[in-house]
Structure formats: C-alpha cells, structure tokens
Short mmCIF file of C-alpha atoms and ligand atoms in Angstrom, two decimals:
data_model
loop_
_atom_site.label_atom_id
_atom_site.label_comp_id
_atom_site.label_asym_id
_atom_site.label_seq_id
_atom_site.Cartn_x
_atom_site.Cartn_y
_atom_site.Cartn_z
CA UNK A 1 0.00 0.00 0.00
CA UNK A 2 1.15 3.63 -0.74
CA UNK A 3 0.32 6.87 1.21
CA UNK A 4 2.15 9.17 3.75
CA UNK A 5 0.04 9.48 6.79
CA UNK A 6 0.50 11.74 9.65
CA UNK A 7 -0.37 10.10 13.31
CA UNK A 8 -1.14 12.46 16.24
CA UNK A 9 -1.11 9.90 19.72
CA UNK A 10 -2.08 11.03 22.70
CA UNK A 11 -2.45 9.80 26.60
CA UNK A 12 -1.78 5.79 27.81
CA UNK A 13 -3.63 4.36 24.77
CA UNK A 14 -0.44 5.45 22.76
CA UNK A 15 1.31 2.49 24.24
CA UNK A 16 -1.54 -0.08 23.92
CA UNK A 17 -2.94 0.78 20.83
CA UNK A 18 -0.78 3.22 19.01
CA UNK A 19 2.53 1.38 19.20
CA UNK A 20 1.08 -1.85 17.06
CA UNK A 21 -0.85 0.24 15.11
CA UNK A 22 2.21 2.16 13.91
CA UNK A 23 3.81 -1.17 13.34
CA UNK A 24 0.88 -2.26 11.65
CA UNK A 25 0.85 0.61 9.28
CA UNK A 26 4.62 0.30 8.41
CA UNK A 27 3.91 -3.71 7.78
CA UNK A 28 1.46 -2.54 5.04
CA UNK A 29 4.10 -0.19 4.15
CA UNK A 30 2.44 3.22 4.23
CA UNK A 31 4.75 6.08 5.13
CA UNK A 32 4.54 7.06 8.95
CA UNK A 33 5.57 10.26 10.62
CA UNK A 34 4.12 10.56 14.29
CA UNK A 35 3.00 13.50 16.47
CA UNK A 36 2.85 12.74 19.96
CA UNK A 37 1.29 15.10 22.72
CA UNK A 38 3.93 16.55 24.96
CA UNK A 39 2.14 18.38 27.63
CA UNK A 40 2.70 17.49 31.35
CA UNK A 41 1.08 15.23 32.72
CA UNK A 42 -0.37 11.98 30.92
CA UNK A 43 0.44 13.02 27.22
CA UNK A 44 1.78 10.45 24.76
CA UNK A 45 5.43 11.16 25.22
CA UNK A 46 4.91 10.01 29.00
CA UNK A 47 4.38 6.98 27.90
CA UNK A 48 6.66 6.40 24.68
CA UNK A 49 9.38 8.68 23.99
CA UNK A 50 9.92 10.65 21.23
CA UNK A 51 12.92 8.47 20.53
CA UNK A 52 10.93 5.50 20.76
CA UNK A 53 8.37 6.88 18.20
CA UNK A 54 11.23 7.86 15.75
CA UNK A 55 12.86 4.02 15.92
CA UNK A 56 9.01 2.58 15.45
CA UNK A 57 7.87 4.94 12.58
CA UNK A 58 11.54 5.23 10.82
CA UNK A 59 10.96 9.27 10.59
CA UNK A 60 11.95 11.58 12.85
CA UNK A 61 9.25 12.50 15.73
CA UNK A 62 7.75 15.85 15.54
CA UNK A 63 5.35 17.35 19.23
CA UNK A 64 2.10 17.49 18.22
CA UNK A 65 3.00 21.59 19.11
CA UNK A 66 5.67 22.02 16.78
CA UNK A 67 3.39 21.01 13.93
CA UNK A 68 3.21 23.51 10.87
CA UNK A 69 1.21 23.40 7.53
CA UNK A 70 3.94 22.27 5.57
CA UNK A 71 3.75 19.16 7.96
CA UNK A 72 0.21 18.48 6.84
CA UNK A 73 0.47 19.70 3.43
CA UNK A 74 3.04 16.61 2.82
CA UNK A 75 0.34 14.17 3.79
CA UNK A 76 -2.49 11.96 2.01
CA UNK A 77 -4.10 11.20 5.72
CA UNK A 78 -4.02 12.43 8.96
CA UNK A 79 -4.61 9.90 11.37
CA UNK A 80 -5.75 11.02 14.89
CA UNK A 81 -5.63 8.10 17.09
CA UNK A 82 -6.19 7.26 19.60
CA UNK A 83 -6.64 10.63 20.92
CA UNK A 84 -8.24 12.13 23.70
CA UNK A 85 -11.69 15.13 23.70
CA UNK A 86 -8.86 17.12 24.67
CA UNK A 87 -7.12 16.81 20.99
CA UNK A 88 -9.72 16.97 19.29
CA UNK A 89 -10.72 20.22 20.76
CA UNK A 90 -7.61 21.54 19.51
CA UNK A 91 -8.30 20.25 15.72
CA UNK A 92 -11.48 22.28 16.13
CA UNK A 93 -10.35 25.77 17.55
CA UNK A 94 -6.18 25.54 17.31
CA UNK A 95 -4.33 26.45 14.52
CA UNK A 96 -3.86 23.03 13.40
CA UNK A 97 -7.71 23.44 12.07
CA UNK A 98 -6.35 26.05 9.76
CA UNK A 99 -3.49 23.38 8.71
CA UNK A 100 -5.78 20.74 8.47
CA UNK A 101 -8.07 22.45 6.39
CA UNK A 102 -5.71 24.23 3.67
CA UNK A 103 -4.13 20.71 3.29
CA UNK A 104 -7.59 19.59 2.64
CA UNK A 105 -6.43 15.26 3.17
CA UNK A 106 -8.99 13.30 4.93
CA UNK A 107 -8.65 12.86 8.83
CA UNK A 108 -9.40 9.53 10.43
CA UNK A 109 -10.24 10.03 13.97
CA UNK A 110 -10.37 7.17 16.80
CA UNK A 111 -11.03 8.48 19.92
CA UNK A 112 -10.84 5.42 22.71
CA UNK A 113 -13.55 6.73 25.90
CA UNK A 114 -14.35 5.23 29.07
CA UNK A 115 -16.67 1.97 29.05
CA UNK A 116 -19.27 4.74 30.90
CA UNK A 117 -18.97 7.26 28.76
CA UNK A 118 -21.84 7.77 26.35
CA UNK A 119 -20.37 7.24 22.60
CA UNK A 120 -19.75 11.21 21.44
CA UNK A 121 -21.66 13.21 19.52
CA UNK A 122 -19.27 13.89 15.83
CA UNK A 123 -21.38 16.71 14.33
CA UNK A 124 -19.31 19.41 15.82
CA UNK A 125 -15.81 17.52 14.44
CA UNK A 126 -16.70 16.49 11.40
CA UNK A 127 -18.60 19.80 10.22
CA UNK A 128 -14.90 21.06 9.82
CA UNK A 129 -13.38 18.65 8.57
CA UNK A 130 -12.16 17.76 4.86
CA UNK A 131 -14.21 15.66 2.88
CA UNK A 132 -13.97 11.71 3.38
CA UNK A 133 -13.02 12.31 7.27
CA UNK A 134 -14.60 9.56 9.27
CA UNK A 135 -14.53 9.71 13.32
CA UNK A 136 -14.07 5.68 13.88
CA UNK A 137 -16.05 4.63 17.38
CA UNK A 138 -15.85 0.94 17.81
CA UNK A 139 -16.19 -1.28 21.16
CA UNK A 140 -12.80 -3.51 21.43
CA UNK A 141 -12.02 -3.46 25.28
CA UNK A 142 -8.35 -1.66 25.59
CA UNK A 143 -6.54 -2.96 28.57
CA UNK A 144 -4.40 -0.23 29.80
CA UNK A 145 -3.22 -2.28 33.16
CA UNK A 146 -3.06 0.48 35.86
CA UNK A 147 -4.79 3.31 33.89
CA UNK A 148 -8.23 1.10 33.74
CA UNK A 149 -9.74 -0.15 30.36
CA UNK A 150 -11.36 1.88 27.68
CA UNK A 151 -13.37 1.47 24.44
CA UNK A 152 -12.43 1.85 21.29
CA UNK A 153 -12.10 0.35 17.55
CA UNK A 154 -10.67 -2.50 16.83
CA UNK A 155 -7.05 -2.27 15.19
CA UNK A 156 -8.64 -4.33 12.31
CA UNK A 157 -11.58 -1.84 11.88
CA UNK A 158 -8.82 1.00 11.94
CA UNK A 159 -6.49 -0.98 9.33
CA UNK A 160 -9.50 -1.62 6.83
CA UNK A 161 -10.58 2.32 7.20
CA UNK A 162 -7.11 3.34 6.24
CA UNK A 163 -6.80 1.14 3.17
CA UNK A 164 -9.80 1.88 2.17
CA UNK A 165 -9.04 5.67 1.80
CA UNK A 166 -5.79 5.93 0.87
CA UNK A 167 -6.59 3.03 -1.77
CA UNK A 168 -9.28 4.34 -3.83
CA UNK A 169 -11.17 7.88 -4.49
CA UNK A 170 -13.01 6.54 -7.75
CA UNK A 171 -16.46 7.63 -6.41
CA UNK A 172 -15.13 11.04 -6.10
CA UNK A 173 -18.10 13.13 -7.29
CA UNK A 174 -20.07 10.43 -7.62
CA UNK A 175 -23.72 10.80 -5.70
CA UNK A 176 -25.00 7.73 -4.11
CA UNK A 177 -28.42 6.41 -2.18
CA UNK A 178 -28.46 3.13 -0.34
CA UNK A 179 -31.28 1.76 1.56
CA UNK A 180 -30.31 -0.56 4.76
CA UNK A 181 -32.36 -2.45 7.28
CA UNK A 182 -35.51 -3.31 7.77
CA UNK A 183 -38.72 -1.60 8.15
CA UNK A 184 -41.37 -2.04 11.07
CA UNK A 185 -45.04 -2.34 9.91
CA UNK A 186 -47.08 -0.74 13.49
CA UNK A 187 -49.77 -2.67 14.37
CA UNK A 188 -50.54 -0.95 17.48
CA UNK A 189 -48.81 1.19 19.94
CA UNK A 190 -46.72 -1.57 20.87
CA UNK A 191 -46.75 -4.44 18.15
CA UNK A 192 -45.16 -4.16 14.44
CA UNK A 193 -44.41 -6.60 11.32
CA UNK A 194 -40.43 -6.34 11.00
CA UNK A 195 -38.18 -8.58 9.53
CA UNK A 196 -34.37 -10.12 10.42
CA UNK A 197 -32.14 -7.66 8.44
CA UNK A 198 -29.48 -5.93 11.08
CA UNK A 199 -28.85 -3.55 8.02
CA UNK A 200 -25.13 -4.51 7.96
CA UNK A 201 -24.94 -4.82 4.26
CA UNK A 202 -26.37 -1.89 3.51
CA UNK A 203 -24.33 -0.11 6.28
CA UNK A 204 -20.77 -1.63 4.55
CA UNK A 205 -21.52 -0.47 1.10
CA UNK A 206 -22.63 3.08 1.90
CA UNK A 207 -19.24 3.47 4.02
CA UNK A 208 -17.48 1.93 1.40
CA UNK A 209 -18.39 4.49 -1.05
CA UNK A 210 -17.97 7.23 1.24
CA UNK A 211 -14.83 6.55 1.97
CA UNK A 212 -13.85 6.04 -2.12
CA UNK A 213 -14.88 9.52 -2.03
CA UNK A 214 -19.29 9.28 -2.88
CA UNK A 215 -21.55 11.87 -1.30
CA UNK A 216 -24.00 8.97 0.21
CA UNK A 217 -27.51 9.25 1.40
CA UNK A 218 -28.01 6.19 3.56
CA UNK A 219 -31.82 5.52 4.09
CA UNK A 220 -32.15 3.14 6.35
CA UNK A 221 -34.93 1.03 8.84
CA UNK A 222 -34.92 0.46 12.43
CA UNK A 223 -31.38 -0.96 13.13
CA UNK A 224 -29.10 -1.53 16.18
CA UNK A 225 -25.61 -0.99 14.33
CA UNK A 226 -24.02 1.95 14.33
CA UNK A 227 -24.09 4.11 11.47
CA UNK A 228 -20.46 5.53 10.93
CA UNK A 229 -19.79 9.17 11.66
CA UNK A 230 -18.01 10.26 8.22
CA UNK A 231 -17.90 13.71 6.55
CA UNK A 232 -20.16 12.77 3.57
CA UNK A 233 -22.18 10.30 4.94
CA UNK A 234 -26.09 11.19 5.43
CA UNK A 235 -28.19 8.72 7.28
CA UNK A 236 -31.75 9.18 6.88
CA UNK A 237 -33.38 7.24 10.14
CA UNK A 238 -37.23 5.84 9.24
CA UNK A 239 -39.47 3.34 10.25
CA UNK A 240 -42.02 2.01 8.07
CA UNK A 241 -41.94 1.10 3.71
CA UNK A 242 -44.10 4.08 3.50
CA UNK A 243 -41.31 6.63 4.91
CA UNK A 244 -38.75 4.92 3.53
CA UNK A 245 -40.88 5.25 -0.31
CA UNK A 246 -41.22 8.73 0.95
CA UNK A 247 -37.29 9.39 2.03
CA UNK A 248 -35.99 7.50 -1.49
CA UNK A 249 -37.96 10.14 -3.65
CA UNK A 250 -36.82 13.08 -1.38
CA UNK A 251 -33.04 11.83 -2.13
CA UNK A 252 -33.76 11.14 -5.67
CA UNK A 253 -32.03 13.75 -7.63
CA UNK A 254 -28.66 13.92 -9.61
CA UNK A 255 -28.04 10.40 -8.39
CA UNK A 256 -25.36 8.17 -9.55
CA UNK A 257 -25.71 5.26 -8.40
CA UNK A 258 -28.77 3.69 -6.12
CA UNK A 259 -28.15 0.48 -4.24
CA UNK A 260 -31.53 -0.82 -2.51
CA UNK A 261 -30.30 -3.05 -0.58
CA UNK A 262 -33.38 -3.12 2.47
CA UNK A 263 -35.24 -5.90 3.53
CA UNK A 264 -38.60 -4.16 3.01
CA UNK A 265 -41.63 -4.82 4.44
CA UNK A 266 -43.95 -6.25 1.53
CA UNK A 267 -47.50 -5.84 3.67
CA UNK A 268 -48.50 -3.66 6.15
CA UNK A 269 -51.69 -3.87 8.29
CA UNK A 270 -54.52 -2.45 6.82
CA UNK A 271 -55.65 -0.44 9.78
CA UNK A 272 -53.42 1.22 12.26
CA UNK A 273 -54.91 0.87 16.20
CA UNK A 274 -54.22 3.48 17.75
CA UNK A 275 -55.22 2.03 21.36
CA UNK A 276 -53.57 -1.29 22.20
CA UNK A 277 -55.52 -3.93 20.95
CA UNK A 278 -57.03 -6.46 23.56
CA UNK A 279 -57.48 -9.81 23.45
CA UNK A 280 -60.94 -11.86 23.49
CA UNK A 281 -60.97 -15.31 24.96
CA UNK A 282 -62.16 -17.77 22.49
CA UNK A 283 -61.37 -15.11 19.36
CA UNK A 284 -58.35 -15.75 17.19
CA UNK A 285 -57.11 -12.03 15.83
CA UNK A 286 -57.45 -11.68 12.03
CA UNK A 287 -54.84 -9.17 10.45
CA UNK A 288 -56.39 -7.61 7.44
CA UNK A 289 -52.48 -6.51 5.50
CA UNK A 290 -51.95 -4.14 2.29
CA UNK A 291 -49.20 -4.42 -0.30
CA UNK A 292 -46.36 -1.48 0.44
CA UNK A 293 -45.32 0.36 -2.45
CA UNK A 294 -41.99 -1.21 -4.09
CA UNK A 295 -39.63 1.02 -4.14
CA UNK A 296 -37.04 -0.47 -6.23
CA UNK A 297 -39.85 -1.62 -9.36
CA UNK A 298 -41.44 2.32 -9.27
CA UNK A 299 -37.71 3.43 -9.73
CA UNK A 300 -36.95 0.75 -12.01
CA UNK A 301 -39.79 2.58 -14.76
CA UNK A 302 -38.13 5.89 -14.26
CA UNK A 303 -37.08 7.37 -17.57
CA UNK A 304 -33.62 9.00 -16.62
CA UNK A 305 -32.32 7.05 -13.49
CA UNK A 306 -29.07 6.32 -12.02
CA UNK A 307 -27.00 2.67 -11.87
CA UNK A 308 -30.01 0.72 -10.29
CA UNK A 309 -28.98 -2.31 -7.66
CA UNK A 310 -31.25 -4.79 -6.16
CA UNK A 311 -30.99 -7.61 -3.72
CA UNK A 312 -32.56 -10.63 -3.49
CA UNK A 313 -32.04 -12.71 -0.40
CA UNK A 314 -33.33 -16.20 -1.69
CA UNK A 315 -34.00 -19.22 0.59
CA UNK A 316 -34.50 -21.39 -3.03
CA UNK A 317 -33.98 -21.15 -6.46
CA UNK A 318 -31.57 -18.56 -5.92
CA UNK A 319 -30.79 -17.99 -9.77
CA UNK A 320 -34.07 -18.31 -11.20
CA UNK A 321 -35.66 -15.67 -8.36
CA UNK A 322 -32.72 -13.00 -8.91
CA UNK A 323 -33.24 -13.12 -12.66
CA UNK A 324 -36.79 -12.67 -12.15
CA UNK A 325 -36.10 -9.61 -10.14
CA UNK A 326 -33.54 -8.45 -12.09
CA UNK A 327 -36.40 -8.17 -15.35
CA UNK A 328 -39.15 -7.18 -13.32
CA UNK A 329 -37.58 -4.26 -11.71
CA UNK A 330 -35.36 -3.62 -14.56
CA UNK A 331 -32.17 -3.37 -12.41
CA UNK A 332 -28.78 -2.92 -13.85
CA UNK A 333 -27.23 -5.70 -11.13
CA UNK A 334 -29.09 -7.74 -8.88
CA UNK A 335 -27.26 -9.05 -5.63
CA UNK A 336 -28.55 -12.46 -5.01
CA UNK A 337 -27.50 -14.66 -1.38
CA UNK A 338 -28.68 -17.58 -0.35
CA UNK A 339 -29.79 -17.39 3.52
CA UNK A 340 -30.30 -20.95 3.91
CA UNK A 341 -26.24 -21.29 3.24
CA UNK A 342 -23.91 -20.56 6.65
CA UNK A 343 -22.55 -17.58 7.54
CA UNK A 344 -24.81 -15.68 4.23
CA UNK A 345 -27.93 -13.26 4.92
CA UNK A 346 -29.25 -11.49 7.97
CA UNK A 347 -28.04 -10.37 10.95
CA UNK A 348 -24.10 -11.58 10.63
CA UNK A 349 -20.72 -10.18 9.43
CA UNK A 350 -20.27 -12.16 6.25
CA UNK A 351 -22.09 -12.93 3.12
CA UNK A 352 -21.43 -14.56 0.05
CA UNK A 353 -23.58 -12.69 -3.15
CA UNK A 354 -23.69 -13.65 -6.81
CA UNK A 355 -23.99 -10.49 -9.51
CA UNK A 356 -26.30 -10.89 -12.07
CA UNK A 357 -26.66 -8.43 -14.85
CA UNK A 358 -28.97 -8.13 -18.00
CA UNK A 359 -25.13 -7.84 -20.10
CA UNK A 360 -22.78 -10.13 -18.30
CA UNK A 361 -22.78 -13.80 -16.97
CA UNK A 362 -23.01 -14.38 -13.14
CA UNK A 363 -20.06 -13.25 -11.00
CA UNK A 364 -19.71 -15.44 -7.40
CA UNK A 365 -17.75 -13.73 -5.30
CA UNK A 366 -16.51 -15.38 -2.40
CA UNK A 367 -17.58 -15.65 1.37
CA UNK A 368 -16.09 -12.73 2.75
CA UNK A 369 -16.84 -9.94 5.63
CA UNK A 370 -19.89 -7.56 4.38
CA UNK A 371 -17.35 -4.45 4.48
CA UNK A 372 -14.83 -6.29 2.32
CA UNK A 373 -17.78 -7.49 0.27
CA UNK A 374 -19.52 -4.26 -0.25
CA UNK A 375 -15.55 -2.64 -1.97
CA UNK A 376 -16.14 -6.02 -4.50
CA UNK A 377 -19.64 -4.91 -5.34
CA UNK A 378 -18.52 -1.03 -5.67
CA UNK A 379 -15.68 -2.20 -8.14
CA UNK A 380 -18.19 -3.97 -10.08
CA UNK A 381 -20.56 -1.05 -10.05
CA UNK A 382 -17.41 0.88 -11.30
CA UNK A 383 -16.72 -1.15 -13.90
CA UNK A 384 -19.82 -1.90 -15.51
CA UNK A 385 -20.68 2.01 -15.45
CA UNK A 386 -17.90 2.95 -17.39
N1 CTP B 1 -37.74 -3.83 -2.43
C1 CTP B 1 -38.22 -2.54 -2.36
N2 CTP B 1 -39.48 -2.30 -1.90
C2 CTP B 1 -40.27 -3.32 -1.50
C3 CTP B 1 -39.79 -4.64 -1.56
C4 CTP B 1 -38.51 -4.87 -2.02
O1 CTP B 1 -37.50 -1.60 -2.72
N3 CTP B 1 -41.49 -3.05 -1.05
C5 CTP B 1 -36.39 -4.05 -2.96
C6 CTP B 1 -35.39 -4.55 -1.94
O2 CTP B 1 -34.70 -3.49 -1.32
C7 CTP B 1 -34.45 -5.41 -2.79
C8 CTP B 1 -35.35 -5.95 -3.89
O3 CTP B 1 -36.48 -5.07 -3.93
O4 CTP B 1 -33.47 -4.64 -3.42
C9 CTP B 1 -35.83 -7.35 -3.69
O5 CTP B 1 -36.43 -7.44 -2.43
P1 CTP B 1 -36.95 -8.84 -1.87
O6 CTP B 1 -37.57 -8.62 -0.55
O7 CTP B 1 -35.84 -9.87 -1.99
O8 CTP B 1 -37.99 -9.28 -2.94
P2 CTP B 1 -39.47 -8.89 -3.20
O9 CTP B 1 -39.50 -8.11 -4.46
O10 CTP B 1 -40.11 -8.28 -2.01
O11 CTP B 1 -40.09 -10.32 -3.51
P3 CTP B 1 -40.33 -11.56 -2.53
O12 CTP B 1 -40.42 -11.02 -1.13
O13 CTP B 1 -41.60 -12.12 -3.04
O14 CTP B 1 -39.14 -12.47 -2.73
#
C-alpha cells in the first residue's frame, strides 16, 4: 500500500494501541511520521518517547505543538488516534484546524472513551473537517493495566478504514443512495411486522463508497448498528416502507448510483390501532395486511435514473428468483444470497452474493466480511458504469 500518513497519539492508549498500530501501518508499508502530545502530565510522550516513536515509525518525531502546515500539506491522511476530547478540541479551535483544512487530506479520527462514557456526539468535528473524514467509534475493550480499560475500535476496523481511503477515491463526485435495514409495519402502539435484516450490508456499502470519495444518502430502517460518523455520509433514520418510499424520492435527484439493498416490508396492516388492541378469549385475531409500495420496481420505470442495484435474499432457487427480479424491476445488477447457506444473509458479518446483470454472466464472489464485500460490489458497479 502507498500513502504518507501523519499520526497524532495522545495519553496511555499510545502504548496499547498506538505502538502496534504504527507497526501495523509500516507492515502494510504506508509512510509514517508521528505526532505525539507533549504536555505534562499523561500526554503520549509520557508513555513512549519521542525516541521510541522515531525508531518505530523510521521518521523523525515531531510534538504534536511544533506542527506547521507544511507538515500536513506533505500528507495523504491524517490519522488522529487514539486521541483524547482534549485533541480533538484543539483540531477544532487551534491552529492546526487552519493546517488541516488548507491541506484539505482526509482525517481519520479514533477516539478510545471510558466503558461509561456515552459514545460522542461527531457533528461538531466532522462539520470542519475535509471531505472523506470519518470519526471511527468501535467497542474492542483496551486494557491499559493500571490506567483502567477503555473502548475503542478494533485495530482491524482502523487498518480496513485506512486502506480503504488511501486506496481508492473513484467515487469522487459520484452521488449515491443506499437503503439498509428493515422496516417495522405498526400494528398498534406496541406491536409491528419487521423482519431479520441488522442492516449490515447496507451499512458496509454506503461506508465503502464514502470513503472512495461518494456523497451517500443512507436511508435506512430500524437498526441496532451503528451508522459511521463520516464527513459525507447522510443517514436518513425511518421506520415504516411508507417513509422509507417517501425518504428515497426526497433523495432522488442527480443520483449516480442507487443500491436498494433493504429488507422491506412487503404488507403492512390495513388499519393502524391506535389504542392497544385487547385480546378476546375464544377469538383468534385476524390481520387484514396491504401491499407497500416497491420502491425499487417504481424506480426501475423511471425514464432518466441512475446505476439501479437490487438484492434478493433467496431461501431457493436462488438464480431463477434474482433473474426474475432483475427483469421485473429492470435493475442494472441484482445481488442475489442464499440465507439458507452458513454464515450468508441477515443479521451476521459475512455474506457470500452472486452479480447478475442483463449484459454479463453471473459473477460469485466469495464468502467474505460484508465491508470487504460491499468494496467487491462497488468495483463492479465501477466497472460496468464505465
Ligand atoms: N424492495 C423494495 N421495496 C419493496 C420490496 C422490495 O424496494 N417493497 C427491494 C429490496 O430493497 C431489494 C429488492 O427489492 O433490493 C428485492 O427485495 P426482496 O424482498 O428480496 O424481494 P421482493 O421483491 O419483495 O419479492 P419476494 O419477497 O416475493 O421475494
């Protein structure tokens, strides 16, 4: 891998987390220079020294204080991590903002907090920041022996983000809409018609693509997973196939590229109660349910669309169903998966999806992780857009 990134460490997690991290980056042979803190107290140099982060990175050290622009000008990422609230104050008032933003490279920021602490609100960061700056929150337990444990993202999920940036800005430009999740049908105050999709899928591709560089509009169901915070990455929270029709045709203009890739509700109850509803001995309940609109058909018959993906999770006749869809809602690539097949479909971290196109014969890729997964489909999108 090529790139020059710029790491700012701060506090105990500099030992625990940066040191293999700037090992790990060197292994995949990016270009390190790091920026400790140097204040007194518990600042990164307390910790490691600043000869100790010269010998690890292979560059000579600079204090996070004796940073100038020229120092971030050289740069295709800044990497801010971990860091404390502390540091990242200063990226939002200090001069480095002014640095930061005349250099104009993305910022990656992983800020490890207390297992208490509520996750932080990113508005405030990443309204300043350049485009394709993500603010990386994860849950990993870091054991820093004395100091206590905090939370923060895995060294994997921080590895992956990097490559991913500094690999690829080919959606540069390039306006996106995904749809993620499920929907929930109400039935009454407290009972609704949902489905098993955690949204995952639909979560990977859209930051995927943001991080190649896509303005994305994420549109997704009730879901549990966290969205992630980046710079041009719009999640558009609703709950039922109505709002989500509703939120699709808001979103729907100058697009690119739109990847439905939501488990939507096909029926909804007829009537909405809006007391709960009671139950009568003796009586079974009779639901009386109406069709939802289908989003991805009505913008399948649109006369000037974008690069139209569907999904089709299939529990038989996998081929024969995504074909089907592929015609009927005159897609330009269906993603088919089998659920019945392990560790495929709802609710886990890997899937395995065959393309098929109107043009091309079916591509299998592999089982894989959904975020590795979702770069494979965005190539292919790529590709067969050209
Ligand atoms: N889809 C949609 N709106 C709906 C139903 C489905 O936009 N009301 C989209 C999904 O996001 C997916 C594709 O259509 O991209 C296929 O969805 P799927 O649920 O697999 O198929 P259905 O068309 O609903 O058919 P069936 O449930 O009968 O398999």
């Amino acid at each position: 891998m090529a790139g020059r990134i710029l790491i700012i460490v701060d506090g105990p997690a500099a030992l625990t987390y940066g040191t293999p991290m700037v090992t790990a980056l060197r292994q995949r042979k990016y270009t390190v220079q790091v920026a400790p803190t140097a204040y007194p107290g518990p600042s990164a140099t307390a910790f490691v020294s600043e000869l100790a982060w010269t010998t690890l990175s292979g560059h000579p050290c600079k204090t996070i204080e004796t940073l100038d622009a020229e120092a971030f000008r050289q740069q295709d990422l800044i990497l801010l991590a971990p860091v404390s609230h502390q540091v990242l104050d200063i990226f939002l008032r200090g001069k480095a903002l002014e640095y930061l933003q005349a250099a104009g490279k993305p910022v990656l920021a992983a800020v490890p907090r207390l297992s208490s602490d509520p996750q932080e609100d990113p508005t405030e960061f990443l309204a300043k920041m350049p485009p394709r700056s993500i603010l990386l929150q994860g849950d990993t337990l870091l054991d820093l022996g004395a100091m206590g444990t905090l939370k923060a993202p895995s060294l994997e999920a921080l590895l992956l983000t990097v490559d991913s940036i500094l690999s690829k800005n080919d959606l540069a430009g390039k306006r996106v809409l995904i749809t993620a999740g499920p929907t929930a049908e109400d039935i009454d105050p407290v009972r609704f018609l949902t489905n098993r999709s955690s949204g995952k899928m639909g979560i990977a591709l859209a930051t995927a693509a943001a991080l190649r560089g896509a303005e994305v509009q994420l549109v997704h169901g009730p879901i549990q997973t966290t969205v992630p915070a980046l710079t041009n990455l719009h999640a558009v929270p609703v709950r039922s196939a109505e709002e989500m029709h509703h939120a699709v045709l808001e979103c729907w203009t100058n697009l690119d590229i739109a990847i439905l890739a939501a488990a939507v509700a096909d029926f909804r109850p007829d009537h909405y109660a809006p007391q709960k509803i009671k139950k009568v001995d003796g009586q079974a309940l009779i639901l009386n349910l109406r069709r939802t609109p289908d989003i991805l058909a009505e913008l399948g018959t649109f006369e000037t669309r974008p690069f139209l993906v569907g999904f089709a999770a299939e529990s038989d006749d996998v081929e024969v169903n995504a074909l089907l869809k592929l015609r009927k809602k005159h897609c330009d690539l269906i993603c088919a998966n089998d659920i019945r097949k392990p560790g495929c479909g709802f609710a886990v971290d890997t899937n395995q999806i065959t393309l098929y196109s109107p043009e091309e014969a079916p591509l299998h890729l592999p089982l894989k992780p959904k975020r590795e997964l979702a770069d494979d489909i965005l190539n292919e999108i790529v590709r067969r857009m050209k």
